[in-house]
Short mmCIF file of C-alpha atoms and ligand atoms in Angstrom, two decimals:
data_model
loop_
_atom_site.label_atom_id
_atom_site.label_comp_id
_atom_site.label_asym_id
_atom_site.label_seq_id
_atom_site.Cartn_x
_atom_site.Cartn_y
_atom_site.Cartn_z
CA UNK A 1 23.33 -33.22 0.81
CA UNK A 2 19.86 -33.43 -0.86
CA UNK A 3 19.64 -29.92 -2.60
CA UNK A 4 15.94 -29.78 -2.81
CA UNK A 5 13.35 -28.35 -0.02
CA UNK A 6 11.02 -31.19 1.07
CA UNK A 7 7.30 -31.76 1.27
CA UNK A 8 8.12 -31.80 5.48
CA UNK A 9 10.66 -28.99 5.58
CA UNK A 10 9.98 -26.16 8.21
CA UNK A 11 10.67 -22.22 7.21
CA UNK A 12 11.25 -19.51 9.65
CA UNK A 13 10.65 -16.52 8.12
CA UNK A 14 12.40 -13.29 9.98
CA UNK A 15 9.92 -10.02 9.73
CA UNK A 16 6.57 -9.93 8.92
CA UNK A 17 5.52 -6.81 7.51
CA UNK A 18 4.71 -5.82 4.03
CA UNK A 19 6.65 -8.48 2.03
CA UNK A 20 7.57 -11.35 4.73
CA UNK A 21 3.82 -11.76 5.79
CA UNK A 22 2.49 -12.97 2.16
CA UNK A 23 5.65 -14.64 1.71
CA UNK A 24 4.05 -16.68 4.83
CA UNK A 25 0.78 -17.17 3.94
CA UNK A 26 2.02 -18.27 0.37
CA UNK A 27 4.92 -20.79 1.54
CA UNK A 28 1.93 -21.86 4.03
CA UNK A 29 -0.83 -22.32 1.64
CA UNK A 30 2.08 -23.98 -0.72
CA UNK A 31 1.36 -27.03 2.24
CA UNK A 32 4.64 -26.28 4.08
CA UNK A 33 4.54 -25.20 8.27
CA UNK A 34 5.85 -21.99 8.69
CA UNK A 35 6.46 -19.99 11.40
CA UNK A 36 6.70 -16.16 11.43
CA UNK A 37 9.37 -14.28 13.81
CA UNK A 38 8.43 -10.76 14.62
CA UNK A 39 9.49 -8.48 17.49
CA UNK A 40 6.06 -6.68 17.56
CA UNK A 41 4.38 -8.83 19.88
CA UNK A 42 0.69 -6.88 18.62
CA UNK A 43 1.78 -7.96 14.84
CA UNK A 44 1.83 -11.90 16.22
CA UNK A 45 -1.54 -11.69 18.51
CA UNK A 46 -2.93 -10.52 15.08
CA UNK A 47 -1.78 -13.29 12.92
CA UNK A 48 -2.17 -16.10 15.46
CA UNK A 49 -5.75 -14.93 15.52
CA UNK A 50 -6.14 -15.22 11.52
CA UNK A 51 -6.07 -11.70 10.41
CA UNK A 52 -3.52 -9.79 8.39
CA UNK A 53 -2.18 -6.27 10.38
CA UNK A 54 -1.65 -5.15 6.89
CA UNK A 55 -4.22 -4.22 4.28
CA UNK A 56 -3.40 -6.00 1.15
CA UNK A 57 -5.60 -7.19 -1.76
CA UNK A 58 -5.80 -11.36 -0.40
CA UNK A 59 -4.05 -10.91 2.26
CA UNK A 60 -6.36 -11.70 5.17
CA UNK A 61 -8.50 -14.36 3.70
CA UNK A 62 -4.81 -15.82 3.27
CA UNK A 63 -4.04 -15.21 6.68
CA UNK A 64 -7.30 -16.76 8.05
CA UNK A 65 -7.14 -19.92 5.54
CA UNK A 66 -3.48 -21.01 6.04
CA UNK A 67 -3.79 -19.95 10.22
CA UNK A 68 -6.82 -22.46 10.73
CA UNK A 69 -5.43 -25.37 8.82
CA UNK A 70 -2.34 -24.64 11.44
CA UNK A 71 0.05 -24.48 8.45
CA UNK A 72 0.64 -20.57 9.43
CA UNK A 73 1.67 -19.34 12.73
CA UNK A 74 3.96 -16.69 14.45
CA UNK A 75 5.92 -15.82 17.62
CA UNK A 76 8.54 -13.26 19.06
CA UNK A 77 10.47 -15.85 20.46
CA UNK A 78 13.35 -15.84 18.36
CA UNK A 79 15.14 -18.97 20.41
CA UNK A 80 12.09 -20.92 19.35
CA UNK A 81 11.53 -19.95 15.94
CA UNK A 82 15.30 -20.54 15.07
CA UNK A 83 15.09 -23.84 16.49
CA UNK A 84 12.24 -24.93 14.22
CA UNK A 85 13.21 -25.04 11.23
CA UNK A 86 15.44 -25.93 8.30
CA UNK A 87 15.34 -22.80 6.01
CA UNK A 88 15.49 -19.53 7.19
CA UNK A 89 14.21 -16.58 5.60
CA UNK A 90 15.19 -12.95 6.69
CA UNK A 91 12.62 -10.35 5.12
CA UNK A 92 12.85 -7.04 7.65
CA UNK A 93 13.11 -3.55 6.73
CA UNK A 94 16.31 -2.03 5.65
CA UNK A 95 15.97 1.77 5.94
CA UNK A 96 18.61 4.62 5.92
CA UNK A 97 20.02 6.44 8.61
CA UNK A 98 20.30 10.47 8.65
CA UNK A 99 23.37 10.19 6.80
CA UNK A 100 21.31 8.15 4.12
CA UNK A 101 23.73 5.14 5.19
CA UNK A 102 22.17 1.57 5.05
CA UNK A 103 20.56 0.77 8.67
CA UNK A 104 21.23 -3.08 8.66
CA UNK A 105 20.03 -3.53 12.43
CA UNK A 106 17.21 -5.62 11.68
CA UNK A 107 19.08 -7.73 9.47
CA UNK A 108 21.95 -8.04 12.16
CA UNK A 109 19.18 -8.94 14.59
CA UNK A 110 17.71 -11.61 12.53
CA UNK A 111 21.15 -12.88 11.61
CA UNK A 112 22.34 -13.62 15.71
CA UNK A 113 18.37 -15.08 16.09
CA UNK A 114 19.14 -17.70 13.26
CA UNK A 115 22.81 -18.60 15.04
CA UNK A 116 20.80 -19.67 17.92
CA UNK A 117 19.50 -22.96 16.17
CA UNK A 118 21.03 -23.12 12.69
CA UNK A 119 22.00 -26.49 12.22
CA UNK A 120 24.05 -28.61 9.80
CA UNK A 121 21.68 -28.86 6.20
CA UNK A 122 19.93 -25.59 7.37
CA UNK A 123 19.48 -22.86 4.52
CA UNK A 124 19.34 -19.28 5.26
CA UNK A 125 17.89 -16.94 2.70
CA UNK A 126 18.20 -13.21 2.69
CA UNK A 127 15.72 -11.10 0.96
CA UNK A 128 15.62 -7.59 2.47
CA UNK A 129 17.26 -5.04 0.59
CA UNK A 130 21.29 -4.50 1.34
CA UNK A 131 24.18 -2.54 -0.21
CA UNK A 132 25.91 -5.17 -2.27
CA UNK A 133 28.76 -7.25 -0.44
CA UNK A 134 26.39 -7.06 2.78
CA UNK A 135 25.55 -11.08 2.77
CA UNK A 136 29.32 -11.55 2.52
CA UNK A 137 30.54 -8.77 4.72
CA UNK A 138 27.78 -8.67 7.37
CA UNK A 139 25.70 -11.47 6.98
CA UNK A 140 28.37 -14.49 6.55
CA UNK A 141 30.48 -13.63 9.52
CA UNK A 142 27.40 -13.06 12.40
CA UNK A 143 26.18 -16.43 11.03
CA UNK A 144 29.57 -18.56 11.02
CA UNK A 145 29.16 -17.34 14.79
CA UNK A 146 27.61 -20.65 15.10
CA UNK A 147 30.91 -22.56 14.41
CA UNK A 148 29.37 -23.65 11.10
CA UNK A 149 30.81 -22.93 8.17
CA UNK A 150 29.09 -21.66 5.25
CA UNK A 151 29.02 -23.76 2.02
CA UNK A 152 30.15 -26.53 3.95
CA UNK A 153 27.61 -27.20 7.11
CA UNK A 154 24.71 -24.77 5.91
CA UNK A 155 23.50 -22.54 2.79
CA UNK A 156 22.65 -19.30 1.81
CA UNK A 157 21.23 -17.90 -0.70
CA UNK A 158 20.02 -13.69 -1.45
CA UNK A 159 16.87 -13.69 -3.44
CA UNK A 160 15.24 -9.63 -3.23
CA UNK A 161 11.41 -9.57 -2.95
CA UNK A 162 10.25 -7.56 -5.86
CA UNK A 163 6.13 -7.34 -5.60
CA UNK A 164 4.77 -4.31 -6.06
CA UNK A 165 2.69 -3.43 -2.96
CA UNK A 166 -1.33 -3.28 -3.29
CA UNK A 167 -0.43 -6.35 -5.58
CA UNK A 168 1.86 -8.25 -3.53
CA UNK A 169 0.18 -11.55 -3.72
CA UNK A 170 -0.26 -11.58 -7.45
CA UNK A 171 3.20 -10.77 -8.48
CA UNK A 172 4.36 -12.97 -5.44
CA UNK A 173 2.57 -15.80 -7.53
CA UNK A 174 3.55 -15.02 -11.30
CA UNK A 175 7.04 -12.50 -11.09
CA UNK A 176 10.29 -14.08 -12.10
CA UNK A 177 12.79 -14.75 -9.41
CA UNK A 178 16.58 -13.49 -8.72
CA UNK A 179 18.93 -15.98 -7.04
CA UNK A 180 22.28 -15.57 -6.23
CA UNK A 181 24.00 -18.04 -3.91
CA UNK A 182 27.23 -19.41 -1.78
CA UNK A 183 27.17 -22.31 -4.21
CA UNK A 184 25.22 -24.94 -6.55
CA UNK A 185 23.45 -26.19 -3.61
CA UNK A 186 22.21 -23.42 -1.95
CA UNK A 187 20.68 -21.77 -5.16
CA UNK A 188 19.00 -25.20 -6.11
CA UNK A 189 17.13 -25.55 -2.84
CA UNK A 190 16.13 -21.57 -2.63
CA UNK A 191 14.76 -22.18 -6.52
CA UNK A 192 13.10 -25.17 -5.21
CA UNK A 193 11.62 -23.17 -2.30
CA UNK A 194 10.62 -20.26 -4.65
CA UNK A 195 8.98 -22.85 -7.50
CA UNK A 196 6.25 -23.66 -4.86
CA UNK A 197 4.82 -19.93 -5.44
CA UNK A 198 5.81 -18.57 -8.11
CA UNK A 199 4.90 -19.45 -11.80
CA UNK A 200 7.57 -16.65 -12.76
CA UNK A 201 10.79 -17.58 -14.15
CA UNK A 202 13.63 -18.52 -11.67
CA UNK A 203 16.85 -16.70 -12.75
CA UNK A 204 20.10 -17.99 -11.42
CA UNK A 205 23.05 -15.30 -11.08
CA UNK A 206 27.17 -15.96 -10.10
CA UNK A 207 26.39 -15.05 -6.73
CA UNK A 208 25.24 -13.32 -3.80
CA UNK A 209 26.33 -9.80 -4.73
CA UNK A 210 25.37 -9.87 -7.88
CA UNK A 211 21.40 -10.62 -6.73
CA UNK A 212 22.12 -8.00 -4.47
CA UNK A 213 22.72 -5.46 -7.60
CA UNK A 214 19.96 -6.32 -9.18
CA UNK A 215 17.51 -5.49 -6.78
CA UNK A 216 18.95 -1.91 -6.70
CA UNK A 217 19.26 -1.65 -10.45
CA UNK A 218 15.57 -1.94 -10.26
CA UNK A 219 14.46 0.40 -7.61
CA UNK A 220 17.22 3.27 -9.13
CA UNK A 221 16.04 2.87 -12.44
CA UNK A 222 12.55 3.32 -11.99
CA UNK A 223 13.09 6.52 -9.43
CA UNK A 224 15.97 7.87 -11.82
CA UNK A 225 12.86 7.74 -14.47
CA UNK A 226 10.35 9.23 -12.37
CA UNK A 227 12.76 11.94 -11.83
CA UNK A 228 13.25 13.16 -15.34
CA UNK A 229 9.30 12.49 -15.81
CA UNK A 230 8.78 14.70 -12.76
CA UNK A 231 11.23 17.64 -14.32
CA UNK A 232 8.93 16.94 -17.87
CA UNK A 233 6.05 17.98 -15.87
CA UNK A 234 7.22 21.12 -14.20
CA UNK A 235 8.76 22.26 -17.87
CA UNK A 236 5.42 21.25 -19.00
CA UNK A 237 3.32 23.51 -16.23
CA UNK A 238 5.12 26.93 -16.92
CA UNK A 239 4.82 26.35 -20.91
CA UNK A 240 0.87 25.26 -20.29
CA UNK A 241 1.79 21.81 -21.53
CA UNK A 242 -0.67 18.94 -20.59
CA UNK A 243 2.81 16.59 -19.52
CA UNK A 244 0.78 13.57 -19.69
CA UNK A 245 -0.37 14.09 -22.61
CA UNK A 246 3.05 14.73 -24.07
CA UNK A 247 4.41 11.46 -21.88
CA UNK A 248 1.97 9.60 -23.66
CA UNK A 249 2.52 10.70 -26.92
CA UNK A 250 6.08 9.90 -26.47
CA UNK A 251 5.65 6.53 -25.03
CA UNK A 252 4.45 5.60 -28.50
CA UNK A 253 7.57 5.58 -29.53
CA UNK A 254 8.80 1.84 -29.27
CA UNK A 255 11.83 2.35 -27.40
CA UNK A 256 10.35 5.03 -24.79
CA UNK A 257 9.24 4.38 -21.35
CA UNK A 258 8.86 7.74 -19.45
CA UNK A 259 6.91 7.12 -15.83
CA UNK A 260 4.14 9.18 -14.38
CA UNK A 261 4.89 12.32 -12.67
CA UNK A 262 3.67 13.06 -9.37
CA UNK A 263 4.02 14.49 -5.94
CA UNK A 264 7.22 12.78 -5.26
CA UNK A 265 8.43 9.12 -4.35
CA UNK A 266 7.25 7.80 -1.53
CA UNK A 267 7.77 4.83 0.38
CA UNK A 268 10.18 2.41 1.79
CA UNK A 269 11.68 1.10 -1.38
CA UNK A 270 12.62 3.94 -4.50
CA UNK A 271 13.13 6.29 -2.33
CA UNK A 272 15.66 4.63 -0.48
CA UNK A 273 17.48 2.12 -2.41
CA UNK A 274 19.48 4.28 -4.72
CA UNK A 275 21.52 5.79 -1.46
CA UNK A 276 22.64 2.00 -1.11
CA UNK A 277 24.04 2.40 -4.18
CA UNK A 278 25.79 6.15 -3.74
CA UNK A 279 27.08 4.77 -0.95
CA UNK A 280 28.54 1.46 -1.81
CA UNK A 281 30.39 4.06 -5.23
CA UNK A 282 31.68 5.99 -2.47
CA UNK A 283 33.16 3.32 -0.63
CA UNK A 284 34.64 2.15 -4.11
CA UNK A 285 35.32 5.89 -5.04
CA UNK A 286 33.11 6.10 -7.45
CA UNK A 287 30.53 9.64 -7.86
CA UNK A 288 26.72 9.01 -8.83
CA UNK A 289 25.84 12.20 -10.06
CA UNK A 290 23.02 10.67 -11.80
CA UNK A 291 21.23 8.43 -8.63
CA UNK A 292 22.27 11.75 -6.60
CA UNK A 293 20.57 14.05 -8.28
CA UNK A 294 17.21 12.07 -9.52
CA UNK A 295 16.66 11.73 -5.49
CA UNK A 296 17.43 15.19 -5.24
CA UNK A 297 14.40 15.95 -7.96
CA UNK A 298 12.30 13.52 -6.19
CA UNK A 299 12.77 14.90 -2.86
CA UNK A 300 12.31 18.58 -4.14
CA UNK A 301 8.85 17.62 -5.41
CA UNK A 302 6.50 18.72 -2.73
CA UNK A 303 8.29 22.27 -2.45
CA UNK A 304 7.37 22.33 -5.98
CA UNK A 305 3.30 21.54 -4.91
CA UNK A 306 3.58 23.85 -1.99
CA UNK A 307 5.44 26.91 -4.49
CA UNK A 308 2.13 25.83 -7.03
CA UNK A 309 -0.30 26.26 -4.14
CA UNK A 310 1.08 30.23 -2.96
CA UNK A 311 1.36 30.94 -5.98
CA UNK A 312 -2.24 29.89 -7.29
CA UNK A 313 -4.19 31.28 -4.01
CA UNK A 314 -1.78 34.40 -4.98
CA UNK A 315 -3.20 34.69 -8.27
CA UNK A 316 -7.01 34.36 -6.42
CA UNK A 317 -5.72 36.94 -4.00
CA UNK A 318 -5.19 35.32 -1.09
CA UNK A 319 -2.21 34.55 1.08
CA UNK A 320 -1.06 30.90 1.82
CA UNK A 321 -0.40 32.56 5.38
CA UNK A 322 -3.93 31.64 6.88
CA UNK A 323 -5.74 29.72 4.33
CA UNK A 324 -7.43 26.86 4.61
CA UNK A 325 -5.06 23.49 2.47
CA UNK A 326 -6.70 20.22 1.65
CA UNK A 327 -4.75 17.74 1.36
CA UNK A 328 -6.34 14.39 -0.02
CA UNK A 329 -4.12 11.50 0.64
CA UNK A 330 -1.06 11.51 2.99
CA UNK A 331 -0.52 7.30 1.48
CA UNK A 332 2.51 7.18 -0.54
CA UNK A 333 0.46 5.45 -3.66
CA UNK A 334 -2.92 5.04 -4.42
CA UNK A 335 -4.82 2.51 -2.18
CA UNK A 336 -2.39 1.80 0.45
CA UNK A 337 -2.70 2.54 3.78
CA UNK A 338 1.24 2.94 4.12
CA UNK A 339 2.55 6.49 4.77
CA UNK A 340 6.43 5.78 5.11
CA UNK A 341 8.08 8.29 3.46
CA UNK A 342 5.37 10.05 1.97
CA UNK A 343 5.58 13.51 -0.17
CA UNK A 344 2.33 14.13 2.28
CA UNK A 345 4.75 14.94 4.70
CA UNK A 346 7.20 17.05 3.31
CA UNK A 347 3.89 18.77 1.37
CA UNK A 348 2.05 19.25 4.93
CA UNK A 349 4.98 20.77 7.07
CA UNK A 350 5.91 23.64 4.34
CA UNK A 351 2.47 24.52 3.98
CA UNK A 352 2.08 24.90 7.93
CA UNK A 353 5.44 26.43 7.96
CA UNK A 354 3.86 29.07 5.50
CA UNK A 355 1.02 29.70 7.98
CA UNK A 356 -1.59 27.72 5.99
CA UNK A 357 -4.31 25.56 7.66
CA UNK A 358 -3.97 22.26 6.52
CA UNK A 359 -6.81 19.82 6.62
CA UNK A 360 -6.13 16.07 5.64
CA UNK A 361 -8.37 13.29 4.37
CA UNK A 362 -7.43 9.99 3.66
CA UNK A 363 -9.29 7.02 3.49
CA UNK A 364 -6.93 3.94 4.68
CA UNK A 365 -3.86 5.89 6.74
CA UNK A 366 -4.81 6.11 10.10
CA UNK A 367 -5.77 9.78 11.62
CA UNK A 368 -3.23 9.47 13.52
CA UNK A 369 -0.59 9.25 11.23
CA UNK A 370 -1.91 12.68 9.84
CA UNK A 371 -1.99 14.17 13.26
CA UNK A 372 2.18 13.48 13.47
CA UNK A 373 2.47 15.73 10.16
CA UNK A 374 1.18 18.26 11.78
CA UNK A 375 -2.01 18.22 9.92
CA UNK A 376 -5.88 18.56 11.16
CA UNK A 377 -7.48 14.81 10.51
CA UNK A 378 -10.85 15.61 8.20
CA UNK A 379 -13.85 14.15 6.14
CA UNK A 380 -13.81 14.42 2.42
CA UNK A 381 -16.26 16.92 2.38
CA UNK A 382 -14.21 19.20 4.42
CA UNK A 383 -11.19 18.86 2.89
CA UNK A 384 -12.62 20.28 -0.38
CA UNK A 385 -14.15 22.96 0.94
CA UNK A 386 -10.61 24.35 1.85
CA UNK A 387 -9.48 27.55 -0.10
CA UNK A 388 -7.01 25.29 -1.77
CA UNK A 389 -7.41 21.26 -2.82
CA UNK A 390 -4.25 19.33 -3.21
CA UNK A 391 -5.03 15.91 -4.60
CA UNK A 392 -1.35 13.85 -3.25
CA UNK A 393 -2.65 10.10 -3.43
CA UNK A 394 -4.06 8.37 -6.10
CA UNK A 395 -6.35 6.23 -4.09
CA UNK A 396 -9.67 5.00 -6.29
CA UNK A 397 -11.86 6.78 -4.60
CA UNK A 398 -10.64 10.27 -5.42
CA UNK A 399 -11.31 9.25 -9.39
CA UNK A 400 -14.75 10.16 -8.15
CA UNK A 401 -14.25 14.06 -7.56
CA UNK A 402 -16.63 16.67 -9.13
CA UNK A 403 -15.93 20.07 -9.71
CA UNK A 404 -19.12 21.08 -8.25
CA UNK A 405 -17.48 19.23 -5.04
CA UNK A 406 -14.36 21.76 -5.04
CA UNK A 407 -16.01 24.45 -2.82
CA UNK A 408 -13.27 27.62 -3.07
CA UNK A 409 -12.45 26.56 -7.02
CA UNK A 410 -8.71 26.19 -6.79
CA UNK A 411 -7.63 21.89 -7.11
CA UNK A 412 -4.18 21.27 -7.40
CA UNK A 413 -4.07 18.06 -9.04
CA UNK A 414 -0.67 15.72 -8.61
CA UNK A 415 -1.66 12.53 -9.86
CA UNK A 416 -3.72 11.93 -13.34
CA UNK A 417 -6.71 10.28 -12.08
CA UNK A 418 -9.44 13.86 -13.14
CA UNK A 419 -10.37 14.74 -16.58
CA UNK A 420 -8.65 18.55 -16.34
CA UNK A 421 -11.61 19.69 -18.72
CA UNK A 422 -14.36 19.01 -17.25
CA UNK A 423 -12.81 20.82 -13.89
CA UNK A 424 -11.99 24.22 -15.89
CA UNK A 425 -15.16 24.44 -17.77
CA UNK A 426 -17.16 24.06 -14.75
CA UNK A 427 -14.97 27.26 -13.53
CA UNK A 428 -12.33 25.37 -11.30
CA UNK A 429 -9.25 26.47 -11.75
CA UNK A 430 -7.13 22.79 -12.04
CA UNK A 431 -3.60 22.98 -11.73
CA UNK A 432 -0.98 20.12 -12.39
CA UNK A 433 -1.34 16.93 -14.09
CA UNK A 434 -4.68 15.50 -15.19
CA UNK A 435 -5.80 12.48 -16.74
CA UNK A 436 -5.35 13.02 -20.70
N1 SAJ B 501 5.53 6.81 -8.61
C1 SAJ B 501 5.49 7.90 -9.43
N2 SAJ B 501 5.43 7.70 -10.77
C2 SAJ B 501 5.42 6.46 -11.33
C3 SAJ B 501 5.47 5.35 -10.48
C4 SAJ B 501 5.53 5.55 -9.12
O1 SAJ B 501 5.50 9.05 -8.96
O2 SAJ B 501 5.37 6.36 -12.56
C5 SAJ B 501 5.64 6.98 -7.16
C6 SAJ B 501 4.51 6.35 -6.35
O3 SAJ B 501 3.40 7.19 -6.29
C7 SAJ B 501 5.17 6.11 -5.02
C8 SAJ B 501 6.59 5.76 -5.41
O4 SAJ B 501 6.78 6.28 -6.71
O5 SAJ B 501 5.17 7.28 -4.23
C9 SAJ B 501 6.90 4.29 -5.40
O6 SAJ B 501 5.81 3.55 -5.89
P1 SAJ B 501 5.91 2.29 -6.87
O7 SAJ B 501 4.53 1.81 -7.09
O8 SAJ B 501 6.71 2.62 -8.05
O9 SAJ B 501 6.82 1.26 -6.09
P2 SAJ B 501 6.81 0.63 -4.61
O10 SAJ B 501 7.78 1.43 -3.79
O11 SAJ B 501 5.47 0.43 -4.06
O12 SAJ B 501 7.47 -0.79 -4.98
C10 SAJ B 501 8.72 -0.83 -5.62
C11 SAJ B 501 8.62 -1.79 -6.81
N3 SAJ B 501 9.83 -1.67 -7.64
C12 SAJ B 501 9.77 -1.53 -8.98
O13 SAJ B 501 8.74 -1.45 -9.59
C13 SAJ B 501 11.08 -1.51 -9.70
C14 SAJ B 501 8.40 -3.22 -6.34
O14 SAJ B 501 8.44 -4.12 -7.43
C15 SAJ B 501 9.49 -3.61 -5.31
O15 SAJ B 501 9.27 -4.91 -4.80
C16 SAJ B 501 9.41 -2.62 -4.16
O16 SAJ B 501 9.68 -1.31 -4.68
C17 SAJ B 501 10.42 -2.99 -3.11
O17 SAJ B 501 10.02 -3.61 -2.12
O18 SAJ B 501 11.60 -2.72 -3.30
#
């Protein structure tokens, strides 16, 4: 078996949202024919028409390019795109059910698409994020469904997708890779695969589950950290503390890394990962105080913003019960359109359960993702004339704030993008983090 992808080889790749569509457009532009699979039949019109449904730095000149030299193209028929090609890549979103259980429907889904034309020499490459074990458990046994055996008749490999969204493309092209595979063969044509876009490092682990760990390490580690950074802050506040400036000053240290606090952790990736790994403990009888309680911080975060708000229009005498909120940024990071999981949300409903009015602005969600929060859709210039501003998202455009701009004189500041000084000596009364 020749353990090397080919100049000719075709790739399926399984999902095409945030991380499988420039996965696409860089496998295409790398000269190879790939076809997307999606079930979102408005996500393929899209593509097959040269434009990117999702707003990423590159991403639709990528699109365009890679669609009109026909090396890019996409479909919902599943029968068809299994049938075309030799590797097959599933990239599709993993989320959590209410019982913060891994959802692995999508996966599943892709999984019985690929049985319907995985052939002998085909190699199957699984990159969402899964509880380890999954690609054994779950994944091995729908696709020996096929009568094929795995190891033997076809490969697999697990490689997670680790580019940071808003710079997906970049770190697509330059961050080092994680491989675990079924055997030799199947890692050496996924590294192979991955050399044609990445100038990152390709690093080979013993296996499937282990790749699968490593991925989670990540994500938990860096939400663990913004935890304790986030209970810094709130120390910080009620001691009149600038906590950035402390994190700073303590990052000098050389063996120091505190994150940023904020808001909360948004998204489809820290804030659910580190339940994969509470629940694969359980299942091993194992407790994660630790991962347990950093989400529980996390999570806690915009009751923490709300208490800030009552209790600053309090000290302005007012009452959260009928006052105008503004709320810039329902985006779970700066510059993204992407609201999934947002602290907006949690933010928005216990304000309006409080009675407030809440006015939104954002600049790349659409309105009517504010409108499901419950939230009145508004200009900039409206939002900040509310009684109280709360800055959520740290999307560039807010860097451009005034105090003269802050109507009523009360900004609640999450995310240190504004100079704190310049707010209070022009009389605004700035509460949270600012930029030190
Ligand atoms: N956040 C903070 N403080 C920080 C950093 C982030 O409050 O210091 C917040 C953000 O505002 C956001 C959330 O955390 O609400 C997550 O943002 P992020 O930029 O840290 O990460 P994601 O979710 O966009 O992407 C992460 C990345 N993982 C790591 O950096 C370890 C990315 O590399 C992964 O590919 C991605 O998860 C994924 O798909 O798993």
């Amino acid at each position: 078996m020749l353990c090397k992808v080919g100049e000719d080889i075709k790739v399926t790749i399984y999902g095409l949202g945030h991380m499988g569509l420039p996965t696409a457009a860089l496998l295409a532009r790398s000269g190879l024919k790939i076809l997307g699979a999606d079930i979102n039949p408005q996500i393929v019109e899209q593509i097959n028409q040269g434009r990117s449904p999702i707003l990423e730095p590159g991403l639709d000149e990528m699109v365009h390019e890679t669609v009109k030299s026909s090396h890019l193209s996409a479909t919902t028929d599943m029968g068809e795109a299994s049938r075309y090609s030799e590797v097959h890549m599933v990239i599709v979103p993993t989320p959590v059910d209410e019982n913060k259980v891994a959802d692995l429907k999508a996966v599943k889904i892709a999984c019985q698409s690929i049985v319907k034309g995985l052939k002998e020499g085909d190699l199957v490459i699984i990159e969402s994020t899964v509880p380890p074990g999954t690609c054994r458990n779950v994944v091995i046994p729908l696709l020996e469904e096929s009568g094929l055996k795995v190891g033997v008749d076809f490969g697999l490999a697990y490689t997670p997708e680790r580019a940071l969204p808003n710079n997906t493309l970049e770190e697509m092209a330059h961050n080092p890779r994680i491989i675990g595979a079924v055997d030799q063969c199947s890692g050496d044509k996924a590294s192979s695969l991955y050399q044609r876009i990445t100038s990152g490092k390709i690093i080979r682990v013993t296996d499937l589950q282990t790749a699968e760990m490593v991925k989670l390490m990540e994500n938990t580690y860096r939400d663990t950290n913004i935890a304790l950074a986030n209970e810094f802050a709130l120390i910080c506040e009620s001691l009149g503390i600038d906590a950035l400036e402390a994190i700073k000053a303590a990052n000098h240290h050389p063996r120091v890394n505190i994150h940023t606090p904020g808001p909360g952790v948004g998204g489809h990736c820290l804030s659910i990962d580190p339940y994969f790994l509470v629940e694969i403990a359980k299942k091993q009888d194992i407790d994660t105080p630790l991962i347990k309680t950093s989400r529980m911080v996390n999570e806690k975060m915009p009751l923490e913003v709300a208490r800030m708000a009552r209790e600053s229009l309090k000290e302005k005498g007012k009452d959260l019960k009928g006052a105008t909120v503004g709320i810039l940024g329902v985006a779970y990071k700066g510059n993204v359109a992407d609201a999934r999981e947002s602290p907006a949300e949690d933010l928005i409903k216990e304000l309006l359960s409080s009675g407030g009015v809440v006015y939104v602005h954002d600049p790349h969600a659409p309105s009517k993702i504010v409108e499901s929060f419950g939230a009145i859709p508004a200009d900039m210039s409206r939002t900040l004339q509310c009684d109280c501003v709360i800055l959520v998202t740290d999307h560039d455009v807010y860097g451009q704030i005034e105090p003269s701009m802050v109507k009523k004189g009360l900004f609640i500041c999450t995310r240190p993008i504004l100079d704190p000084k310049t707010f209070r000596e022009a009389g605004v009364t700035f509460k949270g983090v600012g930029r030190s």
